[in-house]
């Protein structure tokens, strides 16, 4: 299973779009891993989690062939995760041509919740016809597994917004299992009922709050609690890797500084372009 972090930043990116705070200035100067685009992940080059507003630059930077993406799984409807305009560029009404002979995908399957579906439909309806051949939407429900390409996704309940049922996902493929857990604060007990006894090879956690306490996103404190819970429910072992993502300027630490803190708990701070084979 090949996991590629295309972006590891929070909604405002890092350095933040208009921000001149101390850490944004330092991150800009330091460059490299300290530069974080909006969060998303590409799995096995064919399943994309979330459509970030930075997808275009991510395509250029990592030389992605997005025509080969078969499925797009969306966590929630916030603009940093579901840029409906970018998705619509996949349709013939936008003169998008796909080379099927070279493995281009005819119809992309999009999966998400009810709120994402409403945004999707609004986007599709702007152009009256022509998208159905290239894009199909599937509403998915909490704790009900579905198959995207050859991967089994189980939506779990994030703790992120009151007005939307946001998801994190358990993803199973090729005998491996990962937990993709942003954007969320500490998750409710009901989720552990579903995943207990299931061993994760990798746990990717929201750490937007850094050293600050959770507020709809996790910080290192909630990350540590989550690791403890996962241990308690026999979901993790010595081989499990813990990656932190959705990093923000709000706690005042650059990637390098946060990595020093995170290392104390055996967490790795993910960075844009990081590719992991499990
Ligand atoms: Zn976000
Ligand atoms: Zn800033």
PDB file of C-alpha atoms and ligand atoms in Angstrom:
ATOM      1  CA  UNK A   1       0.000   0.000   0.000  1.00  0.00           C
ATOM      2  CA  UNK A   2       1.566   3.282  -1.106  1.00  0.00           C
ATOM      3  CA  UNK A   3       0.476   6.344   0.846  1.00  0.00           C
ATOM      4  CA  UNK A   4       1.440   9.759  -0.460  1.00  0.00           C
ATOM      5  CA  UNK A   5       0.768  12.867   1.597  1.00  0.00           C
ATOM      6  CA  UNK A   6      -0.007  15.551  -0.979  1.00  0.00           C
ATOM      7  CA  UNK A   7      -0.602  18.191   1.673  1.00  0.00           C
ATOM      8  CA  UNK A   8      -0.218  18.293   5.453  1.00  0.00           C
ATOM      9  CA  UNK A   9      -1.415  21.790   6.346  1.00  0.00           C
ATOM     10  CA  UNK A  10      -4.585  23.159   7.925  1.00  0.00           C
ATOM     11  CA  UNK A  11      -7.211  25.194   6.055  1.00  0.00           C
ATOM     12  CA  UNK A  12      -5.149  28.402   5.916  1.00  0.00           C
ATOM     13  CA  UNK A  13      -2.002  26.500   4.750  1.00  0.00           C
ATOM     14  CA  UNK A  14       1.386  27.070   6.366  1.00  0.00           C
ATOM     15  CA  UNK A  15       2.726  29.726   6.105  1.00  0.00           C
ATOM     16  CA  UNK A  16      -0.855  30.950   6.128  1.00  0.00           C
ATOM     17  CA  UNK A  17      -2.111  32.785   3.073  1.00  0.00           C
ATOM     18  CA  UNK A  18      -2.137  36.320   4.453  1.00  0.00           C
ATOM     19  CA  UNK A  19      -0.394  35.838   7.785  1.00  0.00           C
ATOM     20  CA  UNK A  20       2.708  37.621   9.015  1.00  0.00           C
ATOM     21  CA  UNK A  21       2.917  35.965  12.428  1.00  0.00           C
ATOM     22  CA  UNK A  22       6.333  34.998  13.706  1.00  0.00           C
ATOM     23  CA  UNK A  23       6.035  31.290  12.851  1.00  0.00           C
ATOM     24  CA  UNK A  24       4.691  31.930   9.342  1.00  0.00           C
ATOM     25  CA  UNK A  25       7.637  34.207   8.630  1.00  0.00           C
ATOM     26  CA  UNK A  26      10.071  31.608   9.987  1.00  0.00           C
ATOM     27  CA  UNK A  27       8.406  28.737   8.098  1.00  0.00           C
ATOM     28  CA  UNK A  28       8.589  30.683   4.838  1.00  0.00           C
ATOM     29  CA  UNK A  29      12.274  31.374   5.388  1.00  0.00           C
ATOM     30  CA  UNK A  30      13.093  27.787   6.403  1.00  0.00           C
ATOM     31  CA  UNK A  31      11.151  26.255   3.465  1.00  0.00           C
ATOM     32  CA  UNK A  32      11.228  22.479   2.818  1.00  0.00           C
ATOM     33  CA  UNK A  33       9.046  20.466   5.189  1.00  0.00           C
ATOM     34  CA  UNK A  34       7.906  23.680   6.873  1.00  0.00           C
ATOM     35  CA  UNK A  35       5.797  24.579   3.825  1.00  0.00           C
ATOM     36  CA  UNK A  36       2.438  22.832   4.096  1.00  0.00           C
ATOM     37  CA  UNK A  37      -0.342  22.819   1.522  1.00  0.00           C
ATOM     38  CA  UNK A  38      -3.916  21.874   2.308  1.00  0.00           C
ATOM     39  CA  UNK A  39      -4.295  18.260   3.502  1.00  0.00           C
ATOM     40  CA  UNK A  40      -4.966  15.308   1.234  1.00  0.00           C
ATOM     41  CA  UNK A  41      -3.587  11.866   0.505  1.00  0.00           C
ATOM     42  CA  UNK A  42      -3.180   9.730  -2.600  1.00  0.00           C
ATOM     43  CA  UNK A  43      -3.225   5.947  -2.113  1.00  0.00           C
ATOM     44  CA  UNK A  44      -1.688   3.582  -4.673  1.00  0.00           C
ATOM     45  CA  UNK A  45      -1.926   6.434  -7.227  1.00  0.00           C
ATOM     46  CA  UNK A  46      -5.620   5.645  -7.684  1.00  0.00           C
ATOM     47  CA  UNK A  47      -7.613   6.698  -4.636  1.00  0.00           C
ATOM     48  CA  UNK A  48      -7.556  10.332  -3.582  1.00  0.00           C
ATOM     49  CA  UNK A  49      -8.716  11.410  -0.151  1.00  0.00           C
ATOM     50  CA  UNK A  50     -10.194  14.912  -0.409  1.00  0.00           C
ATOM     51  CA  UNK A  51      -9.935  17.459  -3.206  1.00  0.00           C
ATOM     52  CA  UNK A  52      -7.765  20.215  -1.780  1.00  0.00           C
ATOM     53  CA  UNK A  53      -7.711  23.746  -3.191  1.00  0.00           C
ATOM     54  CA  UNK A  54      -3.992  23.071  -3.738  1.00  0.00           C
ATOM     55  CA  UNK A  55      -4.558  19.993  -5.904  1.00  0.00           C
ATOM     56  CA  UNK A  56      -3.361  21.754  -9.039  1.00  0.00           C
ATOM     57  CA  UNK A  57       0.004  22.718  -7.498  1.00  0.00           C
ATOM     58  CA  UNK A  58       0.261  19.261  -5.924  1.00  0.00           C
ATOM     59  CA  UNK A  59      -0.182  17.730  -9.380  1.00  0.00           C
ATOM     60  CA  UNK A  60       2.659  19.879 -10.732  1.00  0.00           C
ATOM     61  CA  UNK A  61       4.996  19.386  -7.801  1.00  0.00           C
ATOM     62  CA  UNK A  62       4.615  15.597  -7.576  1.00  0.00           C
ATOM     63  CA  UNK A  63       3.976  15.039 -11.297  1.00  0.00           C
ATOM     64  CA  UNK A  64       0.723  13.244 -10.599  1.00  0.00           C
ATOM     65  CA  UNK A  65      -1.349  11.700 -13.352  1.00  0.00           C
ATOM     66  CA  UNK A  66      -4.765  12.471 -11.914  1.00  0.00           C
ATOM     67  CA  UNK A  67      -6.513  10.992 -14.966  1.00  0.00           C
ATOM     68  CA  UNK A  68      -5.704   7.603 -13.416  1.00  0.00           C
ATOM     69  CA  UNK A  69      -7.471   8.356 -10.135  1.00  0.00           C
ATOM     70  CA  UNK A  70     -10.418   5.953  -9.924  1.00  0.00           C
ATOM     71  CA  UNK A  71     -12.020   7.055  -6.664  1.00  0.00           C
ATOM     72  CA  UNK A  72     -12.202  10.189  -4.553  1.00  0.00           C
ATOM     73  CA  UNK A  73     -13.190   9.761  -0.915  1.00  0.00           C
ATOM     74  CA  UNK A  74     -14.162  12.971   0.891  1.00  0.00           C
ATOM     75  CA  UNK A  75     -13.911  13.502   4.653  1.00  0.00           C
ATOM     76  CA  UNK A  76     -16.193  16.531   4.921  1.00  0.00           C
ATOM     77  CA  UNK A  77     -17.391  19.626   3.125  1.00  0.00           C
ATOM     78  CA  UNK A  78     -14.991  22.284   4.450  1.00  0.00           C
ATOM     79  CA  UNK A  79     -13.368  24.226   1.618  1.00  0.00           C
ATOM     80  CA  UNK A  80      -9.878  22.939   2.371  1.00  0.00           C
ATOM     81  CA  UNK A  81     -11.115  19.363   1.781  1.00  0.00           C
ATOM     82  CA  UNK A  82     -13.706  19.596  -0.928  1.00  0.00           C
ATOM     83  CA  UNK A  83     -12.903  22.118  -3.635  1.00  0.00           C
ATOM     84  CA  UNK A  84     -15.880  21.405  -5.863  1.00  0.00           C
ATOM     85  CA  UNK A  85     -14.621  23.729  -8.604  1.00  0.00           C
ATOM     86  CA  UNK A  86     -11.448  21.648  -9.037  1.00  0.00           C
ATOM     87  CA  UNK A  87     -13.523  18.454  -9.157  1.00  0.00           C
ATOM     88  CA  UNK A  88     -15.765  19.849 -11.885  1.00  0.00           C
ATOM     89  CA  UNK A  89     -12.696  20.331 -14.094  1.00  0.00           C
ATOM     90  CA  UNK A  90     -12.731  16.513 -14.450  1.00  0.00           C
ATOM     91  CA  UNK A  91     -15.806  16.719 -16.700  1.00  0.00           C
ATOM     92  CA  UNK A  92     -16.237  17.024 -20.450  1.00  0.00           C
ATOM     93  CA  UNK A  93     -18.031  20.377 -20.088  1.00  0.00           C
ATOM     94  CA  UNK A  94     -14.587  21.689 -19.101  1.00  0.00           C
ATOM     95  CA  UNK A  95     -13.034  20.108 -22.204  1.00  0.00           C
ATOM     96  CA  UNK A  96     -11.242  17.531 -20.062  1.00  0.00           C
ATOM     97  CA  UNK A  97      -9.870  14.773 -22.290  1.00  0.00           C
ATOM     98  CA  UNK A  98      -8.731  11.445 -20.892  1.00  0.00           C
ATOM     99  CA  UNK A  99      -6.419   8.983 -22.617  1.00  0.00           C
ATOM    100  CA  UNK A 100      -8.208   5.687 -21.929  1.00  0.00           C
ATOM    101  CA  UNK A 101      -5.642   3.676 -23.877  1.00  0.00           C
ATOM    102  CA  UNK A 102      -2.989   4.783 -21.358  1.00  0.00           C
ATOM    103  CA  UNK A 103      -5.039   3.828 -18.300  1.00  0.00           C
ATOM    104  CA  UNK A 104      -7.113   6.976 -17.903  1.00  0.00           C
ATOM    105  CA  UNK A 105     -10.320   6.362 -15.988  1.00  0.00           C
ATOM    106  CA  UNK A 106     -13.659   6.795 -17.692  1.00  0.00           C
ATOM    107  CA  UNK A 107     -15.815   7.592 -14.666  1.00  0.00           C
ATOM    108  CA  UNK A 108     -14.488   8.701 -11.280  1.00  0.00           C
ATOM    109  CA  UNK A 109     -16.414   7.445  -8.257  1.00  0.00           C
ATOM    110  CA  UNK A 110     -16.851  10.105  -5.567  1.00  0.00           C
ATOM    111  CA  UNK A 111     -17.798   9.114  -2.008  1.00  0.00           C
ATOM    112  CA  UNK A 112     -18.873  11.349   0.853  1.00  0.00           C
ATOM    113  CA  UNK A 113     -21.561  12.475   3.240  1.00  0.00           C
ATOM    114  CA  UNK A 114     -24.841  14.297   2.670  1.00  0.00           C
ATOM    115  CA  UNK A 115     -23.331  17.800   2.964  1.00  0.00           C
ATOM    116  CA  UNK A 116     -20.629  17.008   0.418  1.00  0.00           C
ATOM    117  CA  UNK A 117     -23.334  15.577  -1.855  1.00  0.00           C
ATOM    118  CA  UNK A 118     -25.270  18.856  -1.752  1.00  0.00           C
ATOM    119  CA  UNK A 119     -22.145  20.805  -2.787  1.00  0.00           C
ATOM    120  CA  UNK A 120     -21.396  18.258  -5.487  1.00  0.00           C
ATOM    121  CA  UNK A 121     -24.892  18.545  -6.934  1.00  0.00           C
ATOM    122  CA  UNK A 122     -24.700  22.333  -6.902  1.00  0.00           C
ATOM    123  CA  UNK A 123     -21.421  22.108  -8.832  1.00  0.00           C
ATOM    124  CA  UNK A 124     -22.770  19.619 -11.351  1.00  0.00           C
ATOM    125  CA  UNK A 125     -25.951  21.626 -11.855  1.00  0.00           C
ATOM    126  CA  UNK A 126     -24.026  24.727 -12.861  1.00  0.00           C
ATOM    127  CA  UNK A 127     -23.383  22.957 -16.130  1.00  0.00           C
ATOM    128  CA  UNK A 128     -26.573  21.218 -17.050  1.00  0.00           C
ATOM    129  CA  UNK A 129     -25.255  18.026 -18.542  1.00  0.00           C
ATOM    130  CA  UNK A 130     -22.157  16.099 -19.409  1.00  0.00           C
ATOM    131  CA  UNK A 131     -20.760  15.243 -15.994  1.00  0.00           C
ATOM    132  CA  UNK A 132     -22.599  11.973 -15.472  1.00  0.00           C
ATOM    133  CA  UNK A 133     -20.270  10.098 -17.811  1.00  0.00           C
ATOM    134  CA  UNK A 134     -17.174  11.220 -15.914  1.00  0.00           C
ATOM    135  CA  UNK A 135     -18.304  11.516 -12.312  1.00  0.00           C
ATOM    136  CA  UNK A 136     -20.637   9.491 -10.105  1.00  0.00           C
ATOM    137  CA  UNK A 137     -21.508  10.318  -6.510  1.00  0.00           C
ATOM    138  CA  UNK A 138     -22.154   7.816  -3.725  1.00  0.00           C
ATOM    139  CA  UNK A 139     -23.405   8.888  -0.321  1.00  0.00           C
ATOM    140  CA  UNK A 140     -21.774   6.841   2.422  1.00  0.00           C
ATOM    141  CA  UNK A 141     -22.984   6.253   5.961  1.00  0.00           C
ATOM    142  CA  UNK A 142     -21.204   5.932   9.300  1.00  0.00           C
ATOM    143  CA  UNK A 143     -19.885   2.462  10.146  1.00  0.00           C
ATOM    144  CA  UNK A 144     -21.044   1.047   6.791  1.00  0.00           C
ATOM    145  CA  UNK A 145     -18.009  -0.164   4.820  1.00  0.00           C
ATOM    146  CA  UNK A 146     -17.814   0.496   1.088  1.00  0.00           C
ATOM    147  CA  UNK A 147     -15.290  -0.467  -1.564  1.00  0.00           C
ATOM    148  CA  UNK A 148     -13.456   2.256  -3.473  1.00  0.00           C
ATOM    149  CA  UNK A 149     -11.230   0.747  -6.165  1.00  0.00           C
ATOM    150  CA  UNK A 150      -9.819  -2.291  -4.306  1.00  0.00           C
ATOM    151  CA  UNK A 151      -9.842  -0.642  -0.890  1.00  0.00           C
ATOM    152  CA  UNK A 152     -12.423  -1.056   1.833  1.00  0.00           C
ATOM    153  CA  UNK A 153     -13.285   2.221   3.555  1.00  0.00           C
ATOM    154  CA  UNK A 154     -15.251   2.337   6.795  1.00  0.00           C
ATOM    155  CA  UNK A 155     -16.519   5.830   7.694  1.00  0.00           C
ATOM    156  CA  UNK A 156     -16.101   6.615  11.387  1.00  0.00           C
ATOM    157  CA  UNK A 157     -17.488   9.678  13.114  1.00  0.00           C
ATOM    158  CA  UNK A 158     -15.174  12.656  13.399  1.00  0.00           C
ATOM    159  CA  UNK A 159     -15.678  15.166  16.177  1.00  0.00           C
ATOM    160  CA  UNK A 160     -15.287  18.326  14.134  1.00  0.00           C
ATOM    161  CA  UNK A 161     -18.494  20.246  13.431  1.00  0.00           C
ATOM    162  CA  UNK A 162     -21.977  20.401  14.898  1.00  0.00           C
ATOM    163  CA  UNK A 163     -23.730  21.057  11.595  1.00  0.00           C
ATOM    164  CA  UNK A 164     -22.202  18.239   9.559  1.00  0.00           C
ATOM    165  CA  UNK A 165     -21.507  14.536  10.018  1.00  0.00           C
ATOM    166  CA  UNK A 166     -17.797  14.608   9.207  1.00  0.00           C
ATOM    167  CA  UNK A 167     -15.903  11.358   8.685  1.00  0.00           C
ATOM    168  CA  UNK A 168     -12.544   9.870   9.410  1.00  0.00           C
ATOM    169  CA  UNK A 169     -11.820   6.538   7.713  1.00  0.00           C
ATOM    170  CA  UNK A 170     -10.507   3.089   8.435  1.00  0.00           C
ATOM    171  CA  UNK A 171      -8.939   1.916   5.164  1.00  0.00           C
ATOM    172  CA  UNK A 172      -8.090  -1.714   4.406  1.00  0.00           C
ATOM    173  CA  UNK A 173      -6.182  -2.924   1.370  1.00  0.00           C
ATOM    174  CA  UNK A 174      -3.726  -5.691   0.474  1.00  0.00           C
ATOM    175  CA  UNK A 175      -3.820  -7.067   4.038  1.00  0.00           C
ATOM    176  CA  UNK A 176      -2.880  -3.652   5.492  1.00  0.00           C
ATOM    177  CA  UNK A 177      -4.983  -1.281   7.544  1.00  0.00           C
ATOM    178  CA  UNK A 178      -4.688   2.439   8.232  1.00  0.00           C
ATOM    179  CA  UNK A 179      -6.658   5.050  10.131  1.00  0.00           C
ATOM    180  CA  UNK A 180      -6.999   8.418   8.389  1.00  0.00           C
ATOM    181  CA  UNK A 181      -8.094  10.771  11.157  1.00  0.00           C
ATOM    182  CA  UNK A 182      -8.363  14.444  10.331  1.00  0.00           C
ATOM    183  CA  UNK A 183     -10.229  16.800  10.785  1.00  0.00           C
ATOM    184  CA  UNK A 184     -11.275  15.759  14.243  1.00  0.00           C
ATOM    185  CA  UNK A 185     -10.927  16.331  17.947  1.00  0.00           C
ATOM    186  CA  UNK A 186     -10.796  13.286  20.258  1.00  0.00           C
ATOM    187  CA  UNK A 187     -13.264  10.788  18.792  1.00  0.00           C
ATOM    188  CA  UNK A 188     -16.293   9.358  20.571  1.00  0.00           C
ATOM    189  CA  UNK A 189     -16.255   5.947  22.223  1.00  0.00           C
ATOM    190  CA  UNK A 190     -18.683   4.498  19.651  1.00  0.00           C
ATOM    191  CA  UNK A 191     -15.891   4.519  17.053  1.00  0.00           C
ATOM    192  CA  UNK A 192     -13.682   2.293  19.180  1.00  0.00           C
ATOM    193  CA  UNK A 193     -16.518  -0.243  19.375  1.00  0.00           C
ATOM    194  CA  UNK A 194     -16.184  -0.644  15.594  1.00  0.00           C
ATOM    195  CA  UNK A 195     -12.396  -0.807  15.385  1.00  0.00           C
ATOM    196  CA  UNK A 196     -11.519  -2.715  18.567  1.00  0.00           C
ATOM    197  CA  UNK A 197      -9.212  -5.669  17.961  1.00  0.00           C
ATOM    198  CA  UNK A 198      -8.388  -4.485  14.431  1.00  0.00           C
ATOM    199  CA  UNK A 199      -4.660  -3.903  14.073  1.00  0.00           C
ATOM    200  CA  UNK A 200      -3.545  -0.711  12.297  1.00  0.00           C
ATOM    201  CA  UNK A 201      -0.259  -0.511  10.435  1.00  0.00           C
ATOM    202  CA  UNK A 202      -0.415   3.279  10.357  1.00  0.00           C
ATOM    203  CA  UNK A 203      -2.433   5.907  12.202  1.00  0.00           C
ATOM    204  CA  UNK A 204      -2.581   9.365  10.638  1.00  0.00           C
ATOM    205  CA  UNK A 205      -3.837  11.950  13.132  1.00  0.00           C
ATOM    206  CA  UNK A 206      -4.937  15.569  13.068  1.00  0.00           C
ATOM    207  CA  UNK A 207      -2.523  17.780  15.021  1.00  0.00           C
ATOM    208  CA  UNK A 208      -3.701  21.238  13.987  1.00  0.00           C
ATOM    209  CA  UNK A 209      -3.555  22.409  17.582  1.00  0.00           C
ATOM    210  CA  UNK A 210       0.064  21.384  18.155  1.00  0.00           C
ATOM    211  CA  UNK A 211       0.864  22.011  21.825  1.00  0.00           C
ATOM    212  CA  UNK A 212      -2.537  23.666  22.402  1.00  0.00           C
ATOM    213  CA  UNK A 213      -5.624  21.771  23.661  1.00  0.00           C
ATOM    214  CA  UNK A 214      -8.113  20.351  21.124  1.00  0.00           C
ATOM    215  CA  UNK A 215     -10.983  22.490  19.828  1.00  0.00           C
ATOM    216  CA  UNK A 216     -12.500  20.501  16.961  1.00  0.00           C
ATOM    217  CA  UNK A 217      -8.971  19.531  15.943  1.00  0.00           C
ATOM    218  CA  UNK A 218      -6.534  17.553  18.030  1.00  0.00           C
ATOM    219  CA  UNK A 219      -3.297  18.689  19.610  1.00  0.00           C
ATOM    220  CA  UNK A 220      -0.474  16.522  20.926  1.00  0.00           C
ATOM    221  CA  UNK A 221      -2.436  15.884  24.146  1.00  0.00           C
ATOM    222  CA  UNK A 222      -5.395  14.397  22.241  1.00  0.00           C
ATOM    223  CA  UNK A 223      -2.958  12.492  19.982  1.00  0.00           C
ATOM    224  CA  UNK A 224      -1.431  10.879  23.051  1.00  0.00           C
ATOM    225  CA  UNK A 225      -4.873  10.034  24.453  1.00  0.00           C
ATOM    226  CA  UNK A 226      -5.875   8.516  21.112  1.00  0.00           C
ATOM    227  CA  UNK A 227      -2.732   6.374  21.035  1.00  0.00           C
ATOM    228  CA  UNK A 228      -3.560   5.173  24.564  1.00  0.00           C
ATOM    229  CA  UNK A 229      -7.136   4.345  23.556  1.00  0.00           C
ATOM    230  CA  UNK A 230      -5.936   2.475  20.487  1.00  0.00           C
ATOM    231  CA  UNK A 231      -3.543   0.505  22.683  1.00  0.00           C
ATOM    232  CA  UNK A 232      -6.350  -0.232  25.129  1.00  0.00           C
ATOM    233  CA  UNK A 233      -8.515  -1.597  22.300  1.00  0.00           C
ATOM    234  CA  UNK A 234      -5.649  -3.649  20.810  1.00  0.00           C
ATOM    235  CA  UNK A 235      -5.657  -1.622  17.611  1.00  0.00           C
ATOM    236  CA  UNK A 236      -1.936  -0.874  17.593  1.00  0.00           C
ATOM    237  CA  UNK A 237       1.339  -2.597  18.300  1.00  0.00           C
ATOM    238  CA  UNK A 238       5.075  -1.980  18.194  1.00  0.00           C
ATOM    239  CA  UNK A 239       4.998  -1.956  14.376  1.00  0.00           C
ATOM    240  CA  UNK A 240       2.339   0.773  14.113  1.00  0.00           C
ATOM    241  CA  UNK A 241       3.514   4.127  12.746  1.00  0.00           C
ATOM    242  CA  UNK A 242       1.897   7.341  13.938  1.00  0.00           C
ATOM    243  CA  UNK A 243       1.872  10.308  11.582  1.00  0.00           C
ATOM    244  CA  UNK A 244       0.651  13.794  12.480  1.00  0.00           C
ATOM    245  CA  UNK A 245      -0.925  15.998   9.817  1.00  0.00           C
ATOM    246  CA  UNK A 246      -3.206  19.021   9.184  1.00  0.00           C
ATOM    247  CA  UNK A 247      -0.571  21.207  10.863  1.00  0.00           C
ATOM    248  CA  UNK A 248      -1.325  24.857  11.586  1.00  0.00           C
ATOM    249  CA  UNK A 249       0.547  28.036  12.478  1.00  0.00           C
ATOM    250  CA  UNK A 250      -1.806  28.557  15.427  1.00  0.00           C
ATOM    251  CA  UNK A 251       0.439  27.011  18.082  1.00  0.00           C
ATOM    252  CA  UNK A 252       3.483  28.971  16.943  1.00  0.00           C
ATOM    253  CA  UNK A 253       5.713  26.033  15.990  1.00  0.00           C
ATOM    254  CA  UNK A 254       7.269  25.187  12.647  1.00  0.00           C
ATOM    255  CA  UNK A 255       7.370  21.612  11.343  1.00  0.00           C
ATOM    256  CA  UNK A 256      10.880  21.140  12.691  1.00  0.00           C
ATOM    257  CA  UNK A 257       9.939  22.439  16.151  1.00  0.00           C
ATOM    258  CA  UNK A 258       6.761  20.356  16.329  1.00  0.00           C
ATOM    259  CA  UNK A 259       8.713  17.281  15.220  1.00  0.00           C
ATOM    260  CA  UNK A 260      11.029  17.693  18.253  1.00  0.00           C
ATOM    261  CA  UNK A 261       7.986  17.664  20.578  1.00  0.00           C
ATOM    262  CA  UNK A 262       6.222  14.850  18.683  1.00  0.00           C
ATOM    263  CA  UNK A 263       9.310  12.613  18.793  1.00  0.00           C
ATOM    264  CA  UNK A 264       8.939  12.378  22.586  1.00  0.00           C
ATOM    265  CA  UNK A 265       5.779  10.323  21.989  1.00  0.00           C
ATOM    266  CA  UNK A 266       7.123   8.393  18.981  1.00  0.00           C
ATOM    267  CA  UNK A 267       5.021  10.417  16.554  1.00  0.00           C
ATOM    268  CA  UNK A 268       6.279  11.556  13.158  1.00  0.00           C
ATOM    269  CA  UNK A 269       5.109  14.845  11.716  1.00  0.00           C
ATOM    270  CA  UNK A 270       4.073  14.228   8.106  1.00  0.00           C
ATOM    271  CA  UNK A 271       5.197  16.612   5.390  1.00  0.00           C
ATOM    272  CA  UNK A 272       4.085  17.381   1.872  1.00  0.00           C
ATOM    273  CA  UNK A 273       5.238  14.739  -0.580  1.00  0.00           C
ATOM    274  CA  UNK A 274       6.025  12.158   2.121  1.00  0.00           C
ATOM    275  CA  UNK A 275       5.454   8.707   0.599  1.00  0.00           C
ATOM    276  CA  UNK A 276       5.177   5.655   2.816  1.00  0.00           C
ATOM    277  CA  UNK A 277       4.999   2.021   1.729  1.00  0.00           C
ATOM    278  CA  UNK A 278       3.369  -0.260   4.246  1.00  0.00           C
TER     279      UNK A 278
HETATM  280 ZN1  LIG B   1      -9.284  20.906   7.373  1.00  0.00          ZN
HETATM  281 ZN1  LIG B   2       0.733  32.782  10.852  1.00  0.00          ZN
END
